[in-house]
Each structure stands twice: as structure tokens, then as C-alpha cells.
């Protein structure tokens, strides 16, 4: 099934053969007129980006490069939690359509066998206390047969992992259904309590040692889960539990 059966996700869709970045495009559109769930999809991006302005490889026809906008009635500091809502919805959609099990690398990546298959970039426009809109950008490596040398051992696609080509529209349609469901629960609760358990089941580093990298510092901890605000919970050697906020922190498996 590849038709959209959503209430508001993708009610307005703009489709591009080539665009700079779908995140930039949805921002431009939302600045003019915001429509809940407005979606941009491109076959190829010339300036696809990840966190910290890193390059996101977005070749033609083989991936899902899409962005959409929402406006939750929540304080701006809660917007980053939408990244986790999104990751869960993408992982569930991939499982339903392809049968592949993925794992979530907190907060914004989805991996298969420690290679990245999905990246999520959440960007917000806000005043002091109100969100104007949040743009959620998702890159899914679907049908590529290989990657450029610099990504070869870091990236994978659903095709490489599963051995069959996947219809991209099926994943978009399933994602829309799951996202609406989880996002509405999140907005009602104002936190991640309703999806925390499901998210934690997919956490790649759960109960494993990780390095928390912030600038030049590198600390070893054991990741134990997330709290309802989406922070990563980690434990030190003495059993003390700390919370790690998403942002400039990177997590590396050991
Ligand atoms: P962090 O742990 O800080 O999140 P990261 O390596 O996951 O680090 P991001 O900024 O989240 O970094 O993602 C961007 C990175 O993803 C790029 O630096 C590049 O290595 C990698 N990348 C770029 N294009 C793709 C792609 N199509 N598929 C998989 N990985 C990609
Ligand atoms: C990351 O892993 O750092 C996030 C990568 C996000 C990539 C997607 S592709 C669609 C949207 N447009 C962009 O420029 N980036 C996101």
C-alpha cells in the first residue's frame, strides 16, 4: 500500500527532481504560509545537510529525501523530542514494509548492523515561549547499491541490508501513519512517556558501554535508556545515573 492515508501529514506535497535541501525548502514555504504537515520530497538534493552543517549524501532516485513541518502547542525546548518521535516512526515503517530490524542511535540516527541507514534533522523557528514551526527532515537510504568511498563502512541502504529493492512511496505512506499516531500521543502528554518503552527497545547502545564526546572530552558510561524528556540516561562505574542532553554531544559505541 503506497497511498497516503493520513489526516494531516502530507496534505500539501511539493515534489522536486532537484532541490538544494528539502529542509531549506520547507522553511521557505513555512515562512510564507504554514500548513500543518506540509511536505517536500526531492529525488536528489545538492546541499543535503546533517547535524552541525555536515554534508548529507543525497543521490538521485535511490533515497527518500523529505521534510515536513508541524507546529506543536508546546514550549520551544520540547521541540527536540520530535526527533525521537520521528526515529521511532521511521523504524516501525521500515519494519512493516521490509521486515528489516533497525536500531536507533540516540538521538537522531537509525542503523542496521552499526551502519547508518537513516538520518533525521529537526530544525525549529521559535519566539521566546512559542514555537512558530518545526521542520523535520528525514533521509532514508533505500535502493542504493553502493556508497562513495568515504561512506562505504559507515552507511548502508535497505537494499544492501535486505537484498530486495523497496518501493519508496510505501515507506513514506507507512511513516505518515505512524508519525501521526506517535506525534499526537506526544503532544497530548507533552513528553515521551507514551513512546519511551518502544523507543528503548530499539536503542542500539542499550546496556552497552558508550563514549560521550563533547569537544575534546571523552567519557565512558553505560547507556541505560531515555527519560521522558528524551535525554539519554547513562550510568557511571559507581552506579550513578546522569542525563545527557542531545545537542553538541556525540555518542560512540565502544
Ligand atoms: P553524531 O554522532 O555526532 O550524530 P554522525 O556521524 O551521525 O555523528 P551527523 O551529523 O548526525 O553525524 O550525520 C552526518 C554524517 O552522516 C556525515 O558526516 C556523513 O558521515 C554521514 N552521511 C552523509 N550522507 C549519508 C548517507 N546518505 N547515509 C549515511 N550516512 C551519511
Ligand atoms: C543527520 O544524520 O545528521 C541528519 C541527516 C538528515 C538528512 C535529511 S535528507 C532530507 C532533509 N534535507 C536535508 O538537507 N537534510 C534532511
mmCIF file of C-alpha atoms and ligand atoms in Angstrom:
data_model
loop_
_atom_site.group_PDB
_atom_site.id
_atom_site.type_symbol
_atom_site.label_atom_id
_atom_site.label_comp_id
_atom_site.label_asym_id
_atom_site.label_seq_id
_atom_site.Cartn_x
_atom_site.Cartn_y
_atom_site.Cartn_z
ATOM 1 C CA UNK A 1 0.000 0.000 0.000
ATOM 2 C CA UNK A 2 1.658 3.207 -1.066
ATOM 3 C CA UNK A 3 -1.108 5.805 -0.968
ATOM 4 C CA UNK A 4 -1.118 8.320 1.849
ATOM 5 C CA UNK A 5 -3.893 7.576 4.315
ATOM 6 C CA UNK A 6 -3.057 10.330 6.735
ATOM 7 C CA UNK A 7 -5.137 13.041 8.347
ATOM 8 C CA UNK A 8 -2.705 15.942 8.031
ATOM 9 C CA UNK A 9 0.753 14.589 7.183
ATOM 10 C CA UNK A 10 1.468 15.423 3.536
ATOM 11 C CA UNK A 11 -1.818 17.204 2.878
ATOM 12 C CA UNK A 12 0.254 19.594 0.865
ATOM 13 C CA UNK A 13 3.106 17.892 -1.006
ATOM 14 C CA UNK A 14 5.736 19.616 -3.140
ATOM 15 C CA UNK A 15 7.759 17.300 -5.292
ATOM 16 C CA UNK A 16 11.138 18.190 -6.817
ATOM 17 C CA UNK A 17 13.531 16.457 -9.183
ATOM 18 C CA UNK A 18 16.363 18.503 -7.724
ATOM 19 C CA UNK A 19 16.435 20.851 -4.743
ATOM 20 C CA UNK A 20 19.144 22.348 -2.540
ATOM 21 C CA UNK A 21 17.755 20.794 0.669
ATOM 22 C CA UNK A 22 14.183 19.798 1.461
ATOM 23 C CA UNK A 23 14.669 21.253 4.965
ATOM 24 C CA UNK A 24 15.548 24.631 3.436
ATOM 25 C CA UNK A 25 12.598 24.354 1.041
ATOM 26 C CA UNK A 26 10.034 23.636 3.758
ATOM 27 C CA UNK A 27 11.429 26.530 5.804
ATOM 28 C CA UNK A 28 10.987 28.864 2.849
ATOM 29 C CA UNK A 29 7.419 27.626 2.352
ATOM 30 C CA UNK A 30 6.520 27.763 6.056
ATOM 31 C CA UNK A 31 7.779 31.363 6.256
ATOM 32 C CA UNK A 32 5.231 32.288 3.576
ATOM 33 C CA UNK A 33 2.322 30.150 4.729
ATOM 34 C CA UNK A 34 2.448 27.389 7.300
ATOM 35 C CA UNK A 35 0.191 24.389 6.678
ATOM 36 C CA UNK A 36 0.336 21.553 9.249
ATOM 37 C CA UNK A 37 2.107 18.519 7.819
ATOM 38 C CA UNK A 38 3.289 20.348 4.681
ATOM 39 C CA UNK A 39 5.770 18.047 2.972
ATOM 40 C CA UNK A 40 8.571 18.413 0.442
ATOM 41 C CA UNK A 41 10.122 15.411 -1.282
ATOM 42 C CA UNK A 42 13.053 15.504 -3.693
ATOM 43 C CA UNK A 43 14.624 12.907 -5.959
ATOM 44 C CA UNK A 44 18.006 14.497 -5.352
ATOM 45 C CA UNK A 45 19.497 17.176 -3.083
ATOM 46 C CA UNK A 46 22.511 19.278 -3.987
ATOM 47 C CA UNK A 47 23.017 20.683 -0.475
ATOM 48 C CA UNK A 48 21.591 17.950 1.747
ATOM 49 C CA UNK A 49 22.802 18.522 5.284
ATOM 50 C CA UNK A 50 23.032 16.731 8.582
ATOM 51 C CA UNK A 51 23.643 17.995 12.073
ATOM 52 C CA UNK A 52 26.368 20.588 12.523
ATOM 53 C CA UNK A 53 26.076 21.522 8.823
ATOM 54 C CA UNK A 54 27.655 18.235 7.772
ATOM 55 C CA UNK A 55 27.120 17.063 4.224
ATOM 56 C CA UNK A 56 24.345 14.529 3.631
ATOM 57 C CA UNK A 57 24.869 12.431 0.503
ATOM 58 C CA UNK A 58 21.557 12.522 -1.444
ATOM 59 C CA UNK A 59 21.914 10.861 -4.847
ATOM 60 C CA UNK A 60 19.076 10.807 -7.391
ATOM 61 C CA UNK A 61 16.167 8.336 -7.260
ATOM 62 C CA UNK A 62 17.540 5.887 -4.706
ATOM 63 C CA UNK A 63 16.705 7.555 -1.406
ATOM 64 C CA UNK A 64 13.849 9.245 0.397
ATOM 65 C CA UNK A 65 14.848 12.854 0.987
ATOM 66 C CA UNK A 66 11.907 14.568 2.599
ATOM 67 C CA UNK A 67 10.986 17.278 5.095
ATOM 68 C CA UNK A 68 7.744 18.372 6.680
ATOM 69 C CA UNK A 69 6.582 20.966 9.179
ATOM 70 C CA UNK A 70 4.489 20.837 12.339
ATOM 71 C CA UNK A 71 3.568 23.400 14.972
ATOM 72 C CA UNK A 72 3.153 21.769 18.370
ATOM 73 C CA UNK A 73 1.479 23.823 21.062
ATOM 74 C CA UNK A 74 4.401 23.230 23.416
ATOM 75 C CA UNK A 75 7.308 25.285 24.740
ATOM 76 C CA UNK A 76 10.291 25.500 22.353
ATOM 77 C CA UNK A 77 12.609 23.389 24.495
ATOM 78 C CA UNK A 78 10.388 20.388 23.821
ATOM 79 C CA UNK A 79 10.846 20.527 20.048
ATOM 80 C CA UNK A 80 13.941 18.322 20.074
ATOM 81 C CA UNK A 81 11.815 15.454 21.413
ATOM 82 C CA UNK A 82 10.156 15.280 17.988
ATOM 83 C CA UNK A 83 13.410 13.825 16.669
ATOM 84 C CA UNK A 84 12.843 10.766 18.867
ATOM 85 C CA UNK A 85 9.174 10.514 17.875
ATOM 86 C CA UNK A 86 10.310 10.596 14.247
ATOM 87 C CA UNK A 87 13.012 7.969 14.713
ATOM 88 C CA UNK A 88 10.516 5.534 16.205
ATOM 89 C CA UNK A 89 8.011 6.126 13.387
ATOM 90 C CA UNK A 90 10.694 5.581 10.718
ATOM 91 C CA UNK A 91 11.955 2.383 12.358
ATOM 92 C CA UNK A 92 8.401 0.995 12.580
ATOM 93 C CA UNK A 93 7.648 1.906 8.961
ATOM 94 C CA UNK A 94 10.836 0.203 7.742
ATOM 95 C CA UNK A 95 9.998 -2.918 9.745
ATOM 96 C CA UNK A 96 6.434 -3.086 8.384
ATOM 97 C CA UNK A 97 7.385 -2.566 4.753
ATOM 98 C CA UNK A 98 10.629 -4.562 4.531
ATOM 99 C CA UNK A 99 10.705 -6.800 7.606
ATOM 100 C CA UNK A 100 14.134 -5.386 8.443
ATOM 101 C CA UNK A 101 15.014 -4.745 12.063
ATOM 102 C CA UNK A 102 16.729 -1.431 12.617
ATOM 103 C CA UNK A 103 18.213 0.102 15.721
ATOM 104 C CA UNK A 104 18.125 3.701 16.880
ATOM 105 C CA UNK A 105 21.340 5.502 17.642
ATOM 106 C CA UNK A 106 20.179 8.176 20.053
ATOM 107 C CA UNK A 107 19.011 10.742 19.289
ATOM 108 C CA UNK A 108 18.798 11.063 15.519
ATOM 109 C CA UNK A 109 20.176 8.130 13.545
ATOM 110 C CA UNK A 110 18.865 4.728 12.552
ATOM 111 C CA UNK A 111 21.368 1.991 11.885
ATOM 112 C CA UNK A 112 21.463 -1.576 10.637
ATOM 113 C CA UNK A 113 24.467 -3.517 11.875
ATOM 114 C CA UNK A 114 26.061 -0.242 13.062
ATOM 115 C CA UNK A 115 25.852 1.326 9.585
ATOM 116 C CA UNK A 116 23.692 4.386 9.168
ATOM 117 C CA UNK A 117 20.585 3.918 7.045
ATOM 118 C CA UNK A 118 18.517 6.935 8.190
ATOM 119 C CA UNK A 119 19.396 10.424 9.418
ATOM 120 C CA UNK A 120 16.965 12.890 10.960
ATOM 121 C CA UNK A 121 17.477 16.646 11.156
ATOM 122 C CA UNK A 122 14.999 18.661 13.245
ATOM 123 C CA UNK A 123 15.132 22.452 12.974
ATOM 124 C CA UNK A 124 12.909 24.991 14.713
ATOM 125 C CA UNK A 125 11.714 28.554 14.321
ATOM 126 C CA UNK A 126 10.524 29.951 17.654
ATOM 127 C CA UNK A 127 9.875 33.102 19.661
ATOM 128 C CA UNK A 128 10.736 33.255 23.359
ATOM 129 C CA UNK A 129 7.946 30.984 24.535
ATOM 130 C CA UNK A 130 6.174 29.767 21.403
ATOM 131 C CA UNK A 131 7.132 27.554 18.504
ATOM 132 C CA UNK A 132 6.433 29.024 15.053
ATOM 133 C CA UNK A 133 7.112 25.727 13.353
ATOM 134 C CA UNK A 134 9.399 22.720 13.484
ATOM 135 C CA UNK A 135 10.903 21.274 10.316
ATOM 136 C CA UNK A 136 11.652 17.563 10.396
ATOM 137 C CA UNK A 137 13.993 16.324 7.697
ATOM 138 C CA UNK A 138 14.446 12.630 7.048
ATOM 139 C CA UNK A 139 16.971 10.959 4.807
ATOM 140 C CA UNK A 140 16.474 7.237 4.184
ATOM 141 C CA UNK A 141 18.939 5.231 2.102
ATOM 142 C CA UNK A 142 16.564 2.947 0.244
ATOM 143 C CA UNK A 143 17.784 1.432 -3.008
ATOM 144 C CA UNK A 144 21.419 2.429 -3.437
ATOM 145 C CA UNK A 145 23.712 -0.430 -4.391
ATOM 146 C CA UNK A 146 26.879 1.235 -3.141
ATOM 147 C CA UNK A 147 28.182 4.395 -1.479
ATOM 148 C CA UNK A 148 31.092 6.743 -2.153
ATOM 149 C CA UNK A 149 34.360 5.522 -0.612
ATOM 150 C CA UNK A 150 34.199 7.841 2.417
ATOM 151 C CA UNK A 151 30.816 6.390 3.431
ATOM 152 C CA UNK A 152 31.435 2.783 2.485
ATOM 153 C CA UNK A 153 31.928 1.457 6.009
ATOM 154 C CA UNK A 154 29.564 3.954 7.722
ATOM 155 C CA UNK A 155 26.441 3.770 5.552
ATOM 156 C CA UNK A 156 24.047 1.151 4.270
ATOM 157 C CA UNK A 157 20.739 1.042 2.399
ATOM 158 C CA UNK A 158 17.602 -1.039 2.812
ATOM 159 C CA UNK A 159 18.548 -2.760 -0.443
ATOM 160 C CA UNK A 160 22.079 -3.607 0.702
ATOM 161 C CA UNK A 161 20.776 -4.846 4.045
ATOM 162 C CA UNK A 162 17.756 -6.774 2.786
ATOM 163 C CA UNK A 163 18.621 -7.793 -0.761
ATOM 164 C CA UNK A 164 15.454 -6.509 -2.419
ATOM 165 C CA UNK A 165 14.528 -3.164 -3.926
ATOM 166 C CA UNK A 166 11.911 -1.282 -1.910
ATOM 167 C CA UNK A 167 9.109 0.959 -3.145
ATOM 168 C CA UNK A 168 9.860 4.340 -1.606
ATOM 169 C CA UNK A 169 6.240 5.514 -1.537
ATOM 170 C CA UNK A 170 5.279 2.563 0.681
ATOM 171 C CA UNK A 171 7.705 3.729 3.329
ATOM 172 C CA UNK A 172 6.540 7.334 3.110
ATOM 173 C CA UNK A 173 2.901 6.224 3.482
ATOM 174 C CA UNK A 174 3.592 3.972 6.475
ATOM 175 C CA UNK A 175 5.783 6.579 8.073
ATOM 176 C CA UNK A 176 2.986 9.137 7.816
ATOM 177 C CA UNK A 177 0.567 6.856 9.644
ATOM 178 C CA UNK A 178 2.999 6.060 12.450
ATOM 179 C CA UNK A 179 4.190 9.634 12.780
ATOM 180 C CA UNK A 180 0.672 10.978 13.192
ATOM 181 C CA UNK A 181 -0.059 8.388 15.845
ATOM 182 C CA UNK A 182 3.076 8.908 17.924
ATOM 183 C CA UNK A 183 3.149 12.674 17.451
ATOM 184 C CA UNK A 184 -0.434 13.034 18.686
ATOM 185 C CA UNK A 185 0.399 10.971 21.783
ATOM 186 C CA UNK A 186 3.488 13.118 22.335
ATOM 187 C CA UNK A 187 1.513 16.382 22.021
ATOM 188 C CA UNK A 188 -1.188 15.170 24.385
ATOM 189 C CA UNK A 189 1.313 14.060 27.043
ATOM 190 C CA UNK A 190 3.771 16.908 26.455
ATOM 191 C CA UNK A 191 6.572 14.373 26.833
ATOM 192 C CA UNK A 192 7.713 10.985 25.573
ATOM 193 C CA UNK A 193 6.115 8.833 28.276
ATOM 194 C CA UNK A 194 3.769 7.198 25.748
ATOM 195 C CA UNK A 195 6.516 6.019 23.392
ATOM 196 C CA UNK A 196 9.510 5.668 25.718
ATOM 197 C CA UNK A 197 9.262 1.892 26.112
ATOM 198 C CA UNK A 198 9.017 1.224 22.393
ATOM 199 C CA UNK A 199 11.881 3.607 21.683
ATOM 200 C CA UNK A 200 14.104 1.997 24.292
ATOM 201 C CA UNK A 201 13.565 -1.449 22.806
ATOM 202 C CA UNK A 202 15.228 -0.203 19.639
ATOM 203 C CA UNK A 203 18.104 1.644 21.288
ATOM 204 C CA UNK A 204 21.322 0.325 19.777
ATOM 205 C CA UNK A 205 23.555 1.115 22.729
ATOM 206 C CA UNK A 206 21.201 -0.029 25.458
ATOM 207 C CA UNK A 207 23.103 -1.574 28.366
ATOM 208 C CA UNK A 208 26.337 -1.193 26.432
ATOM 209 C CA UNK A 209 29.352 0.987 27.054
ATOM 210 C CA UNK A 210 29.437 4.204 25.073
ATOM 211 C CA UNK A 211 31.716 7.188 24.825
ATOM 212 C CA UNK A 212 30.140 10.577 25.260
ATOM 213 C CA UNK A 213 32.119 13.011 23.176
ATOM 214 C CA UNK A 214 31.820 16.733 23.776
ATOM 215 C CA UNK A 215 34.548 18.831 22.223
ATOM 216 C CA UNK A 216 37.790 17.295 23.410
ATOM 217 C CA UNK A 217 36.328 15.390 26.328
ATOM 218 C CA UNK A 218 35.531 11.723 26.074
ATOM 219 C CA UNK A 219 33.746 9.966 28.924
ATOM 220 C CA UNK A 220 32.895 6.287 29.199
ATOM 221 C CA UNK A 221 29.451 5.353 30.528
ATOM 222 C CA UNK A 222 26.807 2.651 30.148
ATOM 223 C CA UNK A 223 23.675 3.781 28.286
ATOM 224 C CA UNK A 224 20.590 2.536 30.099
ATOM 225 C CA UNK A 225 17.650 4.211 28.368
ATOM 226 C CA UNK A 226 15.966 7.560 27.879
ATOM 227 C CA UNK A 227 13.917 9.699 30.213
ATOM 228 C CA UNK A 228 10.519 11.092 29.252
ATOM 229 C CA UNK A 229 12.171 14.326 28.018
ATOM 230 C CA UNK A 230 14.281 12.377 25.535
ATOM 231 C CA UNK A 231 17.564 12.734 27.349
ATOM 232 C CA UNK A 232 19.884 9.731 27.312
ATOM 233 C CA UNK A 233 20.280 8.078 30.708
ATOM 234 C CA UNK A 234 23.773 6.802 31.417
ATOM 235 C CA UNK A 235 25.384 5.136 34.396
ATOM 236 C CA UNK A 236 28.949 5.528 35.633
ATOM 237 C CA UNK A 237 31.128 2.869 37.280
ATOM 238 C CA UNK A 238 29.673 3.704 40.707
ATOM 239 C CA UNK A 239 26.102 3.262 39.518
ATOM 240 C CA UNK A 240 25.342 6.995 39.492
ATOM 241 C CA UNK A 241 22.831 7.915 36.806
ATOM 242 C CA UNK A 242 23.273 11.044 34.699
ATOM 243 C CA UNK A 243 21.214 12.601 31.925
ATOM 244 C CA UNK A 244 22.785 13.568 28.628
ATOM 245 C CA UNK A 245 21.069 16.230 26.526
ATOM 246 C CA UNK A 246 21.006 15.958 22.766
ATOM 247 C CA UNK A 247 22.853 18.764 21.099
ATOM 248 C CA UNK A 248 26.556 19.030 20.698
ATOM 249 C CA UNK A 249 27.156 15.616 22.202
ATOM 250 C CA UNK A 250 28.084 12.602 20.099
ATOM 251 C CA UNK A 251 27.701 9.022 21.244
ATOM 252 C CA UNK A 252 30.099 6.352 20.073
ATOM 253 C CA UNK A 253 29.844 2.648 20.746
ATOM 254 C CA UNK A 254 32.979 1.072 22.109
HETATM 255 P P1 LIG B 1 26.881 12.240 15.555
HETATM 256 O O1 LIG B 1 27.203 11.017 16.345
HETATM 257 O O2 LIG B 1 27.527 13.479 16.053
HETATM 258 O O3 LIG B 1 25.423 12.387 15.269
HETATM 259 P P2 LIG B 1 27.160 11.455 12.807
HETATM 260 O O4 LIG B 1 28.367 10.895 12.137
HETATM 261 O O5 LIG B 1 25.965 10.608 12.943
HETATM 262 O O6 LIG B 1 27.642 11.982 14.204
HETATM 263 P P3 LIG B 1 25.509 13.510 11.671
HETATM 264 O O7 LIG B 1 25.768 14.952 11.579
HETATM 265 O O8 LIG B 1 24.366 13.029 12.505
HETATM 266 O O9 LIG B 1 26.840 12.799 12.104
HETATM 267 O O10 LIG B 1 25.290 12.964 10.207
HETATM 268 C C1 LIG B 1 26.065 13.429 9.143
HETATM 269 C C2 LIG B 1 27.075 12.382 8.763
HETATM 270 O O11 LIG B 1 26.403 11.298 8.128
HETATM 271 C C3 LIG B 1 28.076 12.842 7.742
HETATM 272 O O12 LIG B 1 29.208 13.385 8.356
HETATM 273 C C4 LIG B 1 28.409 11.577 6.964
HETATM 274 O O13 LIG B 1 29.483 10.907 7.583
HETATM 275 C C5 LIG B 1 27.202 10.703 7.132
HETATM 276 N N1 LIG B 1 26.408 10.620 5.904
HETATM 277 C C6 LIG B 1 26.258 11.531 4.915
HETATM 278 N N2 LIG B 1 25.407 11.115 3.974
HETATM 279 C C7 LIG B 1 24.980 9.887 4.369
HETATM 280 C C8 LIG B 1 24.081 8.937 3.837
HETATM 281 N N3 LIG B 1 23.383 9.150 2.712
HETATM 282 N N4 LIG B 1 23.908 7.796 4.538
HETATM 283 C C9 LIG B 1 24.553 7.545 5.681
HETATM 284 N N5 LIG B 1 25.422 8.397 6.232
HETATM 285 C C10 LIG B 1 25.631 9.564 5.597
HETATM 286 C C1 LIG B 2 21.990 13.542 10.216
HETATM 287 O O1 LIG B 2 22.181 12.325 10.265
HETATM 288 O O2 LIG B 2 22.779 14.362 10.686
HETATM 289 C C2 LIG B 2 20.712 14.037 9.634
HETATM 290 C C3 LIG B 2 20.622 13.857 8.153
HETATM 291 C C4 LIG B 2 19.308 14.387 7.616
HETATM 292 C C5 LIG B 2 19.184 14.287 6.137
HETATM 293 C C6 LIG B 2 17.833 14.707 5.635
HETATM 294 S S1 LIG B 2 17.594 14.373 3.906
HETATM 295 C C7 LIG B 2 16.141 15.352 3.885
HETATM 296 C C8 LIG B 2 16.425 16.564 4.750
HETATM 297 N N1 LIG B 2 17.075 17.617 3.992
HETATM 298 C C9 LIG B 2 18.309 17.866 4.434
HETATM 299 O O3 LIG B 2 19.084 18.709 3.951
HETATM 300 N N2 LIG B 2 18.598 17.057 5.467
HETATM 301 C C10 LIG B 2 17.486 16.180 5.795
#
